[in-house]
CSV table of C-alpha atoms and ligand atoms in Angstrom, one decimal:
chain,number,residue,atom,x,y,z
A,1,MET,CA,0.0,0.0,0.0
A,2,THR,CA,1.4,3.4,-0.9
A,3,GLY,CA,1.8,6.3,1.4
A,4,LEU,CA,2.3,4.3,4.5
A,5,GLU,CA,5.3,5.4,6.7
A,6,SER,CA,7.7,2.7,7.9
A,7,ALA,CA,8.9,2.5,11.5
A,8,GLU,CA,12.3,3.6,10.3
A,9,ASP,CA,11.0,6.6,8.4
A,10,PHE,CA,8.8,7.7,11.3
A,11,HIS,CA,11.7,7.4,13.8
A,12,ALA,CA,14.1,9.2,11.4
A,13,ARG,CA,11.6,12.1,10.8
A,14,VAL,CA,11.2,12.5,14.6
A,15,LEU,CA,14.9,12.3,15.2
A,16,ALA,CA,15.6,15.0,12.5
A,17,ALA,CA,13.4,17.4,14.5
A,18,ALA,CA,15.6,16.9,17.6
A,19,GLY,CA,18.6,19.0,18.6
A,20,GLU,CA,22.2,17.8,18.6
A,21,ASP,CA,21.7,16.3,22.1
A,22,GLY,CA,18.9,14.1,20.7
A,23,ARG,CA,16.2,16.0,22.6
A,24,LEU,CA,13.1,17.5,21.1
A,25,ALA,CA,12.5,21.1,22.1
A,26,PHE,CA,9.8,21.2,24.8
A,27,ARG,CA,6.7,22.7,23.2
A,28,ALA,CA,4.7,24.7,25.7
A,29,ASP,CA,2.7,27.1,23.6
A,30,ASP,CA,0.5,24.9,21.4
A,31,ALA,CA,0.7,21.6,23.3
A,32,MET,CA,-0.6,19.9,26.4
A,33,ALA,CA,1.8,22.0,28.5
A,34,ALA,CA,-0.3,25.0,27.7
A,35,TRP,CA,-3.5,23.4,29.2
A,36,ASP,CA,-4.5,24.6,32.6
A,37,ILE,CA,-4.8,20.9,33.6
A,38,TYR,CA,-1.1,20.3,32.8
A,39,PRO,CA,0.2,19.0,36.1
A,40,TYR,CA,3.8,20.3,36.0
A,41,GLU,CA,5.5,23.7,36.3
A,42,LEU,CA,7.6,24.2,33.2
A,43,ASP,CA,10.8,25.6,34.7
A,44,GLY,CA,13.6,23.1,34.1
A,45,LEU,CA,11.3,20.6,32.3
A,46,ARG,CA,12.8,19.0,29.3
A,47,MET,CA,12.4,15.9,27.1
A,48,LYS,CA,14.6,12.9,27.5
A,49,PRO,CA,16.9,12.2,24.5
A,50,LEU,CA,15.2,10.1,21.9
A,51,ALA,CA,16.3,6.4,22.1
A,52,PRO,CA,17.5,4.6,19.0
A,53,LEU,CA,14.9,2.6,17.1
A,54,ALA,CA,14.6,-0.9,18.7
A,55,ASP,CA,15.5,-3.8,16.5
A,56,ALA,CA,12.0,-5.3,17.1
A,57,GLU,CA,9.1,-5.0,19.5
A,58,PRO,CA,10.0,-7.0,22.7
A,59,PRO,CA,7.7,-9.9,23.7
A,60,ARG,CA,5.1,-8.9,26.3
A,61,ARG,CA,4.1,-10.9,29.3
A,62,GLY,CA,1.9,-13.9,28.4
A,63,GLU,CA,2.3,-13.4,24.6
A,64,THR,CA,0.8,-16.9,24.0
A,65,ALA,CA,-1.9,-18.6,25.9
A,66,GLU,CA,0.6,-21.2,27.2
A,67,GLU,CA,2.7,-18.5,28.9
A,68,CYS,CA,-0.4,-16.5,30.1
A,69,TRP,CA,-2.3,-16.7,33.4
A,70,CYS,CA,-5.5,-17.5,31.7
A,71,PRO,CA,-5.4,-21.3,31.1
A,72,ALA,CA,-5.2,-21.8,34.8
A,73,GLY,CA,-8.1,-19.5,35.4
A,74,VAL,CA,-8.6,-16.9,38.1
A,75,PRO,CA,-7.6,-18.3,41.6
A,76,PRO,CA,-10.8,-18.8,43.7
A,77,GLU,CA,-9.4,-16.6,46.5
A,78,LYS,CA,-8.8,-13.7,44.1
A,79,GLU,CA,-10.9,-10.6,44.8
A,80,LEU,CA,-13.3,-9.8,42.0
A,81,ALA,CA,-15.6,-6.8,41.9
A,82,TRP,CA,-17.7,-8.6,39.3
A,83,SER,CA,-17.4,-11.6,36.9
A,84,ASN,CA,-19.3,-13.9,34.6
A,85,GLU,CA,-18.4,-17.0,32.6
A,86,ARG,CA,-16.4,-14.9,30.1
A,87,TRP,CA,-15.1,-11.8,31.9
A,88,VAL,CA,-13.5,-10.8,35.3
A,89,LEU,CA,-13.4,-7.3,36.8
A,90,GLN,CA,-10.8,-6.6,39.4
A,91,ALA,CA,-10.3,-3.5,41.7
A,92,LEU,CA,-6.6,-2.7,41.7
A,93,PRO,CA,-4.8,-1.0,44.5
A,94,GLY,CA,-4.0,2.6,43.6
A,95,THR,CA,-4.7,6.2,44.5
A,96,LEU,CA,-7.8,7.1,42.5
A,97,PRO,CA,-11.3,6.4,44.0
A,98,ALA,CA,-11.6,3.5,41.5
A,99,GLU,CA,-9.0,1.7,39.3
A,100,LEU,CA,-10.6,-1.3,37.8
A,101,MET,CA,-9.3,-3.8,35.2
A,102,LEU,CA,-11.6,-5.9,32.9
A,103,GLN,CA,-10.2,-9.0,31.2
A,104,PRO,CA,-11.7,-11.8,29.2
A,105,ARG,CA,-11.2,-15.3,30.8
A,106,THR,CA,-9.9,-16.7,27.4
A,107,HIS,CA,-6.7,-15.6,25.7
A,108,HIS,CA,-7.3,-12.6,23.4
A,109,ASP,CA,-5.8,-9.3,22.7
A,110,LEU,CA,-8.0,-6.3,21.5
A,111,GLY,CA,-7.2,-6.9,17.9
A,112,ASP,CA,-8.3,-10.6,17.9
A,113,LEU,CA,-11.3,-10.4,20.2
A,114,PRO,CA,-14.2,-12.5,18.7
A,115,ALA,CA,-17.2,-10.6,17.7
A,116,ASP,CA,-19.5,-12.0,20.5
A,117,LEU,CA,-17.0,-11.0,23.2
A,118,ALA,CA,-16.4,-7.6,21.5
A,119,ALA,CA,-20.1,-6.9,21.6
A,120,GLU,CA,-20.3,-8.0,25.2
A,121,MET,CA,-17.3,-5.8,26.0
A,122,GLY,CA,-19.2,-2.8,24.7
A,123,VAL,CA,-22.2,-3.5,27.0
A,124,LEU,CA,-19.9,-4.1,29.9
A,125,THR,CA,-17.9,-0.9,29.3
A,126,VAL,CA,-21.1,1.1,29.5
A,127,ALA,CA,-22.3,-0.7,32.7
A,128,ILE,CA,-18.9,-0.4,34.4
A,129,ALA,CA,-18.5,3.3,33.5
A,130,ALA,CA,-22.0,4.1,34.8
A,131,ALA,CA,-21.2,2.2,38.1
A,132,VAL,CA,-17.9,4.0,38.6
A,133,GLU,CA,-19.5,7.4,37.9
A,134,SER,CA,-22.1,6.7,40.6
A,135,LEU,CA,-19.4,6.7,43.3
A,136,PRO,CA,-19.7,10.0,45.2
A,137,ALA,CA,-16.0,10.7,44.9
A,138,VAL,CA,-16.0,10.2,41.1
A,139,ALA,CA,-17.1,12.6,38.4
A,140,ARG,CA,-15.9,10.8,35.3
A,141,CYS,CA,-14.8,7.3,34.4
A,142,GLN,CA,-11.8,7.3,32.0
A,143,LEU,CA,-11.0,4.3,29.8
A,144,ALA,CA,-7.6,3.0,28.8
A,145,ARG,CA,-6.1,0.1,26.9
A,146,TYR,CA,-2.3,0.1,26.5
A,147,GLY,CA,-1.3,-3.5,26.0
A,148,ASP,CA,2.4,-2.8,26.1
A,149,GLY,CA,3.0,-4.9,29.3
A,150,GLY,CA,0.7,-7.9,29.3
A,151,ALA,CA,-0.5,-9.3,26.0
A,152,HIS,CA,-3.8,-10.6,27.5
A,153,LEU,CA,-6.5,-7.9,26.8
A,154,HIS,CA,-7.0,-5.7,29.9
A,155,LEU,CA,-9.0,-2.5,29.9
A,156,PHE,CA,-8.6,0.1,32.7
A,157,PHE,CA,-11.5,2.0,34.1
A,158,LEU,CA,-10.2,5.0,36.1
A,159,GLY,CA,-12.4,7.1,38.3
A,160,ARG,CA,-11.5,10.8,38.0
A,161,PRO,CA,-12.0,12.4,41.5
A,162,SER,CA,-15.1,14.6,41.6
A,163,ARG,CA,-14.6,18.4,41.8
A,164,MET,CA,-10.8,18.1,41.5
A,165,LEU,CA,-10.8,19.9,38.2
A,166,GLN,CA,-7.0,19.9,37.8
A,167,LEU,CA,-7.2,16.1,37.4
A,168,ARG,CA,-9.5,16.3,34.3
A,169,GLY,CA,-8.4,14.7,31.0
A,170,SER,CA,-5.3,12.8,30.0
A,171,PRO,CA,-3.0,14.1,32.8
A,172,LEU,CA,-5.0,12.0,35.3
A,173,LEU,CA,-2.5,9.2,35.5
A,174,ASP,CA,0.4,11.7,36.1
A,175,TRP,CA,-1.6,13.0,39.1
A,176,ALA,CA,-2.5,9.5,40.2
A,177,ASP,CA,1.1,8.6,40.4
A,178,GLN,CA,1.7,11.3,43.0
A,179,LEU,CA,-1.6,11.0,45.1
A,180,PRO,CA,-1.6,9.2,48.5
A,181,PRO,CA,-2.8,5.5,48.3
A,182,LEU,CA,-6.5,4.9,48.5
A,183,PRO,CA,-7.2,3.2,51.9
A,184,ASP,CA,-7.8,-0.5,51.3
A,185,ASP,CA,-11.2,-0.5,53.1
A,186,VAL,CA,-12.4,2.3,50.8
A,187,ARG,CA,-11.0,0.4,47.7
A,188,ARG,CA,-13.0,-2.7,48.8
A,189,ALA,CA,-16.2,-0.7,49.4
A,190,HIS,CA,-15.9,1.1,46.1
A,191,ALA,CA,-15.3,-2.2,44.3
A,192,ALA,CA,-18.3,-3.8,45.9
A,193,HIS,CA,-20.5,-0.9,45.0
A,194,VAL,CA,-19.3,-1.0,41.3
A,195,GLY,CA,-19.7,-4.8,41.1
A,196,THR,CA,-23.1,-4.8,42.6
A,197,LEU,CA,-24.3,-2.2,40.1
A,198,VAL,CA,-22.7,-4.0,37.2
A,199,GLN,CA,-24.5,-7.2,38.3
A,200,ASP,CA,-27.8,-5.3,38.5
A,201,ALA,CA,-27.2,-4.1,34.9
A,202,VAL,CA,-25.9,-7.1,33.1
A,203,GLY,CA,-26.3,-10.1,35.4
A,204,GLY,CA,-23.3,-12.4,36.2
A,205,PHE,CA,-21.7,-12.7,39.6
A,206,GLY,CA,-21.4,-9.8,42.1
A,207,PRO,CA,-18.4,-9.0,44.3
A,208,SER,CA,-16.4,-11.9,45.7
A,209,GLY,CA,-13.5,-12.0,48.2
A,210,LEU,CA,-13.9,-8.3,49.0
B,301,LIG,ZN1,-4.2,-15.0,28.4
C-alpha cells in the first residue's frame, strides 16, 4: 500500500526534529503543556533524549496462551468486583477512587477479540462506566487500553475524582502517580459498589472476596 510510513521513516523524521543532544525542544505554547490541567510547572522541564529505534518489539508478558495466566483461570481466592463465565473485573490498589481492570477469561488481545466478546465488551464498558461514575467521589470514568506490558487484553476504568478539576483529561495518570494511596477499606467498598451495580445491569456474579 502506498503512502504508509515505515517505523524507520517515522523514527528518522522525529529524530531529525531533535537537537544535537537528541532532545526534542519542549513545546509549551500549542501543546498539552499550555493546558491549565497540565500538572507540571515548566521551569527546568525538558524531554529525555530520543532512544534509537529498537530492532524489534519485545515480547510482552503472556504473549501466548501457554505463557499466560488464563489457562489456569482466576484463583478462587482472588478478589473480584464482578465476573461472569467470560469476563473478570478486578479492583486494583492505587490512588484514585476507582481503578478497575476488565479482562476476558480466554486468551485474546484487543485486535483478535471474537465478535461476540467484542459486543459484550461494549455492553460491559457502559455498565462499568456508569457504576464508577455513581461513586460519590468520582465525576468521570476514564477508559484505557495500553497493551504494552501484558498481552492478554486488559481494559482500565479510572475514576477521576469529583470536583478536582486539575485532574481532568489525559494528565489524570500523572496526578494518580503522586496522590496518596486509596485506603484498602475504601477500595473494597468502592469495588463492591461497582460490582453490585454491574451485576444489576448485566447479570453475572457480584463481588467476591472483597
Ligand atoms: Zn491470556
